[in-house]
Amino acid sequence: MNDQASFGHYVVEDESLRNAVSLVERFETFHAFPHESKDGVVIGFLRRLGRRGISLGEARTMLRADLTGHLSALRSLIFAQGADRLGSPRVAVLLHLAQVMGVERVVGWRDLWDDLRRGDFESAANHLLLSEWPSLIGETLSERMRAVALQQILRTGQMPERKA
């Protein structure tokens, strides 16, 4: 028996996955919220919640979906400021804040939005540091460095350089 997969094997796997998704979506109930079943708590299409946890890939998929939802909720406020003037790094900070604090808090943060509308990024960064946000991020050095990095992005509009 050969341990190497042929191209045909990958085609069969891909088609099998598509067919399985189709079958599960057709015959199983979708649960948008955690739901108690005979097998324990499930969500989505019978995703069993328990001690198994999730993979980094699954977490990234869920994070991207969360951030996409936050962007939708913040879109009118962002475009009222001029998205091009804000730039993607500052918008990324707003999305990060929505993920940590909740989108409702960010939407209602009038001082921050007023600063952004005026282009007063120095005041926006100061409002960030003076808010309840730093207390939500923890007390370790890396958590405090996150606070420094995000306020710096608001000030400069530049993403920090990645360390090699």
JSON list of C-alpha atoms in Angstrom, two decimals:
[
{"chain": "A", "resi": 1, "resn": "MET", "atom": "CA", "xyz": [0.00, 0.00, 0.00]},
{"chain": "A", "resi": 2, "resn": "ASN", "atom": "CA", "xyz": [1.28, 3.46, -0.92]},
{"chain": "A", "resi": 3, "resn": "ASP", "atom": "CA", "xyz": [1.35, 6.17, 1.78]},
{"chain": "A", "resi": 4, "resn": "GLN", "atom": "CA", "xyz": [1.42, 8.98, -0.79]},
{"chain": "A", "resi": 5, "resn": "ALA", "atom": "CA", "xyz": [-1.88, 10.49, -1.84]},
{"chain": "A", "resi": 6, "resn": "SER", "atom": "CA", "xyz": [-2.57, 10.90, -5.52]},
{"chain": "A", "resi": 7, "resn": "PHE", "atom": "CA", "xyz": [-4.27, 13.90, -7.09]},
{"chain": "A", "resi": 8, "resn": "GLY", "atom": "CA", "xyz": [-7.38, 11.74, -7.47]},
{"chain": "A", "resi": 9, "resn": "HIS", "atom": "CA", "xyz": [-7.38, 11.12, -3.72]},
{"chain": "A", "resi": 10, "resn": "TYR", "atom": "CA", "xyz": [-7.53, 14.87, -3.04]},
{"chain": "A", "resi": 11, "resn": "VAL", "atom": "CA", "xyz": [-10.35, 15.29, -5.55]},
{"chain": "A", "resi": 12, "resn": "VAL", "atom": "CA", "xyz": [-12.34, 12.56, -3.77]},
{"chain": "A", "resi": 13, "resn": "GLU", "atom": "CA", "xyz": [-11.63, 14.14, -0.37]},
{"chain": "A", "resi": 14, "resn": "ASP", "atom": "CA", "xyz": [-12.73, 17.59, -1.58]},
{"chain": "A", "resi": 15, "resn": "GLU", "atom": "CA", "xyz": [-15.92, 16.24, -3.12]},
{"chain": "A", "resi": 16, "resn": "SER", "atom": "CA", "xyz": [-16.60, 14.15, -0.01]},
{"chain": "A", "resi": 17, "resn": "LEU", "atom": "CA", "xyz": [-16.29, 17.21, 2.22]},
{"chain": "A", "resi": 18, "resn": "ARG", "atom": "CA", "xyz": [-18.63, 19.25, 0.02]},
{"chain": "A", "resi": 19, "resn": "ASN", "atom": "CA", "xyz": [-21.16, 16.41, -0.01]},
{"chain": "A", "resi": 20, "resn": "ALA", "atom": "CA", "xyz": [-20.91, 15.95, 3.77]},
{"chain": "A", "resi": 21, "resn": "VAL", "atom": "CA", "xyz": [-21.49, 19.68, 4.35]},
{"chain": "A", "resi": 22, "resn": "SER", "atom": "CA", "xyz": [-24.52, 19.48, 2.08]},
{"chain": "A", "resi": 23, "resn": "LEU", "atom": "CA", "xyz": [-25.93, 16.46, 3.93]},
{"chain": "A", "resi": 24, "resn": "VAL", "atom": "CA", "xyz": [-25.39, 17.94, 7.40]},
{"chain": "A", "resi": 25, "resn": "GLU", "atom": "CA", "xyz": [-26.88, 21.30, 6.39]},
{"chain": "A", "resi": 26, "resn": "ARG", "atom": "CA", "xyz": [-29.86, 19.55, 4.80]},
{"chain": "A", "resi": 27, "resn": "PHE", "atom": "CA", "xyz": [-30.70, 17.08, 7.56]},
{"chain": "A", "resi": 28, "resn": "GLU", "atom": "CA", "xyz": [-29.46, 18.60, 10.81]},
{"chain": "A", "resi": 29, "resn": "THR", "atom": "CA", "xyz": [-30.86, 21.54, 12.75]},
{"chain": "A", "resi": 30, "resn": "PHE", "atom": "CA", "xyz": [-28.74, 24.67, 12.93]},
{"chain": "A", "resi": 31, "resn": "HIS", "atom": "CA", "xyz": [-28.36, 26.07, 16.46]},
{"chain": "A", "resi": 32, "resn": "ALA", "atom": "CA", "xyz": [-27.24, 29.69, 16.48]},
{"chain": "A", "resi": 33, "resn": "PHE", "atom": "CA", "xyz": [-26.91, 29.56, 20.27]},
{"chain": "A", "resi": 34, "resn": "PRO", "atom": "CA", "xyz": [-25.66, 26.82, 22.58]},
{"chain": "A", "resi": 35, "resn": "HIS", "atom": "CA", "xyz": [-28.34, 24.15, 22.80]},
{"chain": "A", "resi": 36, "resn": "GLU", "atom": "CA", "xyz": [-28.68, 21.24, 25.22]},
{"chain": "A", "resi": 37, "resn": "SER", "atom": "CA", "xyz": [-29.00, 17.93, 23.38]},
{"chain": "A", "resi": 38, "resn": "LYS", "atom": "CA", "xyz": [-28.87, 14.28, 24.46]},
{"chain": "A", "resi": 39, "resn": "ASP", "atom": "CA", "xyz": [-25.13, 14.36, 23.67]},
{"chain": "A", "resi": 40, "resn": "GLY", "atom": "CA", "xyz": [-24.41, 17.52, 25.66]},
{"chain": "A", "resi": 41, "resn": "VAL", "atom": "CA", "xyz": [-24.29, 21.16, 24.62]},
{"chain": "A", "resi": 42, "resn": "VAL", "atom": "CA", "xyz": [-24.08, 21.77, 20.88]},
{"chain": "A", "resi": 43, "resn": "ILE", "atom": "CA", "xyz": [-23.88, 24.85, 18.69]},
{"chain": "A", "resi": 44, "resn": "GLY", "atom": "CA", "xyz": [-24.08, 25.36, 14.95]},
{"chain": "A", "resi": 45, "resn": "PHE", "atom": "CA", "xyz": [-24.54, 22.09, 13.11]},
{"chain": "A", "resi": 46, "resn": "LEU", "atom": "CA", "xyz": [-24.05, 19.74, 16.07]},
{"chain": "A", "resi": 47, "resn": "ARG", "atom": "CA", "xyz": [-20.66, 21.11, 17.12]},
{"chain": "A", "resi": 48, "resn": "ARG", "atom": "CA", "xyz": [-20.27, 19.56, 20.54]},
{"chain": "A", "resi": 49, "resn": "LEU", "atom": "CA", "xyz": [-18.99, 21.97, 23.14]},
{"chain": "A", "resi": 50, "resn": "GLY", "atom": "CA", "xyz": [-17.05, 20.42, 25.93]},
{"chain": "A", "resi": 51, "resn": "ARG", "atom": "CA", "xyz": [-13.50, 19.82, 26.95]},
{"chain": "A", "resi": 52, "resn": "ARG", "atom": "CA", "xyz": [-12.23, 19.27, 23.42]},
{"chain": "A", "resi": 53, "resn": "GLY", "atom": "CA", "xyz": [-11.72, 22.95, 22.76]},
{"chain": "A", "resi": 54, "resn": "ILE", "atom": "CA", "xyz": [-11.11, 24.42, 19.33]},
{"chain": "A", "resi": 55, "resn": "SER", "atom": "CA", "xyz": [-8.15, 24.62, 17.00]},
{"chain": "A", "resi": 56, "resn": "LEU", "atom": "CA", "xyz": [-6.28, 27.82, 16.21]},
{"chain": "A", "resi": 57, "resn": "GLY", "atom": "CA", "xyz": [-7.77, 27.70, 12.71]},
{"chain": "A", "resi": 58, "resn": "GLU", "atom": "CA", "xyz": [-11.30, 27.47, 14.09]},
{"chain": "A", "resi": 59, "resn": "ALA", "atom": "CA", "xyz": [-10.57, 30.34, 16.47]},
{"chain": "A", "resi": 60, "resn": "ARG", "atom": "CA", "xyz": [-9.27, 32.46, 13.59]},
{"chain": "A", "resi": 61, "resn": "THR", "atom": "CA", "xyz": [-12.39, 31.71, 11.54]},
{"chain": "A", "resi": 62, "resn": "MET", "atom": "CA", "xyz": [-14.61, 32.71, 14.47]},
{"chain": "A", "resi": 63, "resn": "LEU", "atom": "CA", "xyz": [-12.52, 35.85, 15.12]},
{"chain": "A", "resi": 64, "resn": "ARG", "atom": "CA", "xyz": [-12.78, 36.91, 11.50]},
{"chain": "A", "resi": 65, "resn": "ALA", "atom": "CA", "xyz": [-16.56, 36.42, 11.64]},
{"chain": "A", "resi": 66, "resn": "ASP", "atom": "CA", "xyz": [-16.76, 38.47, 14.87]},
{"chain": "A", "resi": 67, "resn": "LEU", "atom": "CA", "xyz": [-14.63, 41.28, 13.43]},
{"chain": "A", "resi": 68, "resn": "THR", "atom": "CA", "xyz": [-16.69, 41.29, 10.22]},
{"chain": "A", "resi": 69, "resn": "GLY", "atom": "CA", "xyz": [-19.81, 41.73, 12.35]},
{"chain": "A", "resi": 70, "resn": "HIS", "atom": "CA", "xyz": [-18.16, 44.57, 14.29]},
{"chain": "A", "resi": 71, "resn": "LEU", "atom": "CA", "xyz": [-17.17, 46.25, 11.05]},
{"chain": "A", "resi": 72, "resn": "SER", "atom": "CA", "xyz": [-20.77, 46.07, 9.88]},
{"chain": "A", "resi": 73, "resn": "ALA", "atom": "CA", "xyz": [-21.96, 47.65, 13.14]},
{"chain": "A", "resi": 74, "resn": "LEU", "atom": "CA", "xyz": [-19.32, 50.41, 12.99]},
{"chain": "A", "resi": 75, "resn": "ARG", "atom": "CA", "xyz": [-19.37, 51.01, 9.23]},
{"chain": "A", "resi": 76, "resn": "SER", "atom": "CA", "xyz": [-21.58, 54.12, 9.23]},
{"chain": "A", "resi": 77, "resn": "LEU", "atom": "CA", "xyz": [-19.54, 55.74, 12.02]},
{"chain": "A", "resi": 78, "resn": "ILE", "atom": "CA", "xyz": [-16.24, 54.89, 10.31]},
{"chain": "A", "resi": 79, "resn": "PHE", "atom": "CA", "xyz": [-17.35, 56.26, 6.97]},
{"chain": "A", "resi": 80, "resn": "ALA", "atom": "CA", "xyz": [-18.75, 59.39, 8.64]},
{"chain": "A", "resi": 81, "resn": "GLN", "atom": "CA", "xyz": [-15.18, 60.07, 9.79]},
{"chain": "A", "resi": 82, "resn": "GLY", "atom": "CA", "xyz": [-13.75, 59.40, 6.36]},
{"chain": "A", "resi": 83, "resn": "ALA", "atom": "CA", "xyz": [-12.37, 55.88, 6.25]},
{"chain": "A", "resi": 84, "resn": "ASP", "atom": "CA", "xyz": [-9.55, 56.94, 3.91]},
{"chain": "A", "resi": 85, "resn": "ARG", "atom": "CA", "xyz": [-8.49, 59.68, 6.33]},
{"chain": "A", "resi": 86, "resn": "LEU", "atom": "CA", "xyz": [-8.60, 57.30, 9.29]},
{"chain": "A", "resi": 87, "resn": "GLY", "atom": "CA", "xyz": [-6.74, 54.57, 7.44]},
{"chain": "A", "resi": 88, "resn": "SER", "atom": "CA", "xyz": [-6.91, 50.84, 7.96]},
{"chain": "A", "resi": 89, "resn": "PRO", "atom": "CA", "xyz": [-4.61, 50.74, 11.05]},
{"chain": "A", "resi": 90, "resn": "ARG", "atom": "CA", "xyz": [-6.93, 53.05, 13.04]},
{"chain": "A", "resi": 91, "resn": "VAL", "atom": "CA", "xyz": [-10.00, 51.15, 11.84]},
{"chain": "A", "resi": 92, "resn": "ALA", "atom": "CA", "xyz": [-8.27, 47.94, 12.97]},
{"chain": "A", "resi": 93, "resn": "VAL", "atom": "CA", "xyz": [-7.87, 49.48, 16.45]},
{"chain": "A", "resi": 94, "resn": "LEU", "atom": "CA", "xyz": [-11.60, 50.29, 16.52]},
{"chain": "A", "resi": 95, "resn": "LEU", "atom": "CA", "xyz": [-12.39, 46.68, 15.60]},
{"chain": "A", "resi": 96, "resn": "HIS", "atom": "CA", "xyz": [-10.00, 45.40, 18.25]},
{"chain": "A", "resi": 97, "resn": "LEU", "atom": "CA", "xyz": [-11.71, 47.61, 20.82]},
{"chain": "A", "resi": 98, "resn": "ALA", "atom": "CA", "xyz": [-15.12, 46.31, 19.74]},
{"chain": "A", "resi": 99, "resn": "GLN", "atom": "CA", "xyz": [-13.89, 42.75, 20.22]},
{"chain": "A", "resi": 100, "resn": "VAL", "atom": "CA", "xyz": [-12.54, 43.47, 23.72]},
{"chain": "A", "resi": 101, "resn": "MET", "atom": "CA", "xyz": [-15.13, 45.95, 25.02]},
{"chain": "A", "resi": 102, "resn": "GLY", "atom": "CA", "xyz": [-18.19, 45.05, 22.99]},
{"chain": "A", "resi": 103, "resn": "VAL", "atom": "CA", "xyz": [-19.34, 46.88, 19.91]},
{"chain": "A", "resi": 104, "resn": "GLU", "atom": "CA", "xyz": [-22.09, 48.74, 21.82]},
{"chain": "A", "resi": 105, "resn": "ARG", "atom": "CA", "xyz": [-19.53, 50.49, 24.03]},
{"chain": "A", "resi": 106, "resn": "VAL", "atom": "CA", "xyz": [-17.47, 51.54, 21.04]},
{"chain": "A", "resi": 107, "resn": "VAL", "atom": "CA", "xyz": [-20.53, 52.79, 19.14]},
{"chain": "A", "resi": 108, "resn": "GLY", "atom": "CA", "xyz": [-21.55, 54.89, 22.16]},
{"chain": "A", "resi": 109, "resn": "TRP", "atom": "CA", "xyz": [-18.08, 56.33, 22.79]},
{"chain": "A", "resi": 110, "resn": "ARG", "atom": "CA", "xyz": [-18.90, 59.90, 21.71]},
{"chain": "A", "resi": 111, "resn": "ASP", "atom": "CA", "xyz": [-15.63, 61.55, 22.87]},
{"chain": "A", "resi": 112, "resn": "LEU", "atom": "CA", "xyz": [-13.57, 59.12, 20.80]},
{"chain": "A", "resi": 113, "resn": "TRP", "atom": "CA", "xyz": [-15.74, 59.57, 17.69]},
{"chain": "A", "resi": 114, "resn": "ASP", "atom": "CA", "xyz": [-15.66, 63.37, 18.10]},
{"chain": "A", "resi": 115, "resn": "ASP", "atom": "CA", "xyz": [-11.86, 63.27, 18.28]},
{"chain": "A", "resi": 116, "resn": "LEU", "atom": "CA", "xyz": [-11.66, 61.08, 15.20]},
{"chain": "A", "resi": 117, "resn": "ARG", "atom": "CA", "xyz": [-14.09, 63.32, 13.30]},
{"chain": "A", "resi": 118, "resn": "ARG", "atom": "CA", "xyz": [-11.89, 66.36, 14.04]},
{"chain": "A", "resi": 119, "resn": "GLY", "atom": "CA", "xyz": [-8.76, 64.42, 13.11]},
{"chain": "A", "resi": 120, "resn": "ASP", "atom": "CA", "xyz": [-7.45, 64.95, 16.65]},
{"chain": "A", "resi": 121, "resn": "PHE", "atom": "CA", "xyz": [-5.75, 61.58, 16.91]},
{"chain": "A", "resi": 122, "resn": "GLU", "atom": "CA", "xyz": [-3.70, 62.67, 19.92]},
{"chain": "A", "resi": 123, "resn": "SER", "atom": "CA", "xyz": [-6.89, 63.25, 21.92]},
{"chain": "A", "resi": 124, "resn": "ALA", "atom": "CA", "xyz": [-8.41, 60.02, 20.62]},
{"chain": "A", "resi": 125, "resn": "ALA", "atom": "CA", "xyz": [-5.39, 58.09, 21.90]},
{"chain": "A", "resi": 126, "resn": "ASN", "atom": "CA", "xyz": [-5.59, 59.92, 25.24]},
{"chain": "A", "resi": 127, "resn": "HIS", "atom": "CA", "xyz": [-9.30, 59.11, 25.54]},
{"chain": "A", "resi": 128, "resn": "LEU", "atom": "CA", "xyz": [-8.42, 55.48, 24.93]},
{"chain": "A", "resi": 129, "resn": "LEU", "atom": "CA", "xyz": [-5.88, 55.45, 27.75]},
{"chain": "A", "resi": 130, "resn": "LEU", "atom": "CA", "xyz": [-8.20, 57.33, 30.14]},
{"chain": "A", "resi": 131, "resn": "SER", "atom": "CA", "xyz": [-11.16, 55.03, 29.51]},
{"chain": "A", "resi": 132, "resn": "GLU", "atom": "CA", "xyz": [-12.08, 51.75, 31.17]},
{"chain": "A", "resi": 133, "resn": "TRP", "atom": "CA", "xyz": [-10.38, 49.92, 28.30]},
{"chain": "A", "resi": 134, "resn": "PRO", "atom": "CA", "xyz": [-6.89, 49.57, 29.88]},
{"chain": "A", "resi": 135, "resn": "SER", "atom": "CA", "xyz": [-8.43, 47.86, 32.91]},
{"chain": "A", "resi": 136, "resn": "LEU", "atom": "CA", "xyz": [-10.07, 45.30, 30.61]},
{"chain": "A", "resi": 137, "resn": "ILE", "atom": "CA", "xyz": [-6.82, 44.15, 29.08]},
{"chain": "A", "resi": 138, "resn": "GLY", "atom": "CA", "xyz": [-5.00, 42.84, 32.12]},
{"chain": "A", "resi": 139, "resn": "GLU", "atom": "CA", "xyz": [-1.92, 43.56, 34.14]},
{"chain": "A", "resi": 140, "resn": "THR", "atom": "CA", "xyz": [0.92, 41.56, 32.61]},
{"chain": "A", "resi": 141, "resn": "LEU", "atom": "CA", "xyz": [3.67, 43.34, 30.71]},
{"chain": "A", "resi": 142, "resn": "SER", "atom": "CA", "xyz": [2.47, 42.00, 27.34]},
{"chain": "A", "resi": 143, "resn": "GLU", "atom": "CA", "xyz": [-1.11, 43.11, 28.12]},
{"chain": "A", "resi": 144, "resn": "ARG", "atom": "CA", "xyz": [0.10, 46.60, 29.05]},
{"chain": "A", "resi": 145, "resn": "MET", "atom": "CA", "xyz": [2.25, 46.67, 25.90]},
{"chain": "A", "resi": 146, "resn": "ARG", "atom": "CA", "xyz": [-0.93, 46.04, 23.92]},
{"chain": "A", "resi": 147, "resn": "ALA", "atom": "CA", "xyz": [-2.43, 49.20, 25.44]},
{"chain": "A", "resi": 148, "resn": "VAL", "atom": "CA", "xyz": [0.67, 51.16, 24.44]},
{"chain": "A", "resi": 149, "resn": "ALA", "atom": "CA", "xyz": [0.64, 49.73, 20.92]},
{"chain": "A", "resi": 150, "resn": "LEU", "atom": "CA", "xyz": [-3.05, 50.42, 20.24]},
{"chain": "A", "resi": 151, "resn": "GLN", "atom": "CA", "xyz": [-2.96, 54.00, 21.49]},
{"chain": "A", "resi": 152, "resn": "GLN", "atom": "CA", "xyz": [0.20, 54.56, 19.42]},
{"chain": "A", "resi": 153, "resn": "ILE", "atom": "CA", "xyz": [-1.61, 53.29, 16.31]},
{"chain": "A", "resi": 154, "resn": "LEU", "atom": "CA", "xyz": [-4.43, 55.76, 17.00]},
{"chain": "A", "resi": 155, "resn": "ARG", "atom": "CA", "xyz": [-1.86, 58.57, 17.29]},
{"chain": "A", "resi": 156, "resn": "THR", "atom": "CA", "xyz": [0.21, 57.75, 14.22]},
{"chain": "A", "resi": 157, "resn": "GLY", "atom": "CA", "xyz": [-2.05, 55.73, 11.94]},
{"chain": "A", "resi": 158, "resn": "GLN", "atom": "CA", "xyz": [0.80, 53.23, 11.51]},
{"chain": "A", "resi": 159, "resn": "MET", "atom": "CA", "xyz": [0.90, 49.54, 12.42]},
{"chain": "A", "resi": 160, "resn": "PRO", "atom": "CA", "xyz": [3.82, 48.60, 14.65]},
{"chain": "A", "resi": 161, "resn": "GLU", "atom": "CA", "xyz": [6.68, 46.75, 13.02]},
{"chain": "A", "resi": 162, "resn": "ARG", "atom": "CA", "xyz": [6.68, 43.00, 13.58]},
{"chain": "A", "resi": 163, "resn": "LYS", "atom": "CA", "xyz": [9.70, 41.67, 15.38]},
{"chain": "A", "resi": 164, "resn": "ALA", "atom": "CA", "xyz": [11.54, 38.94, 13.54]}
]
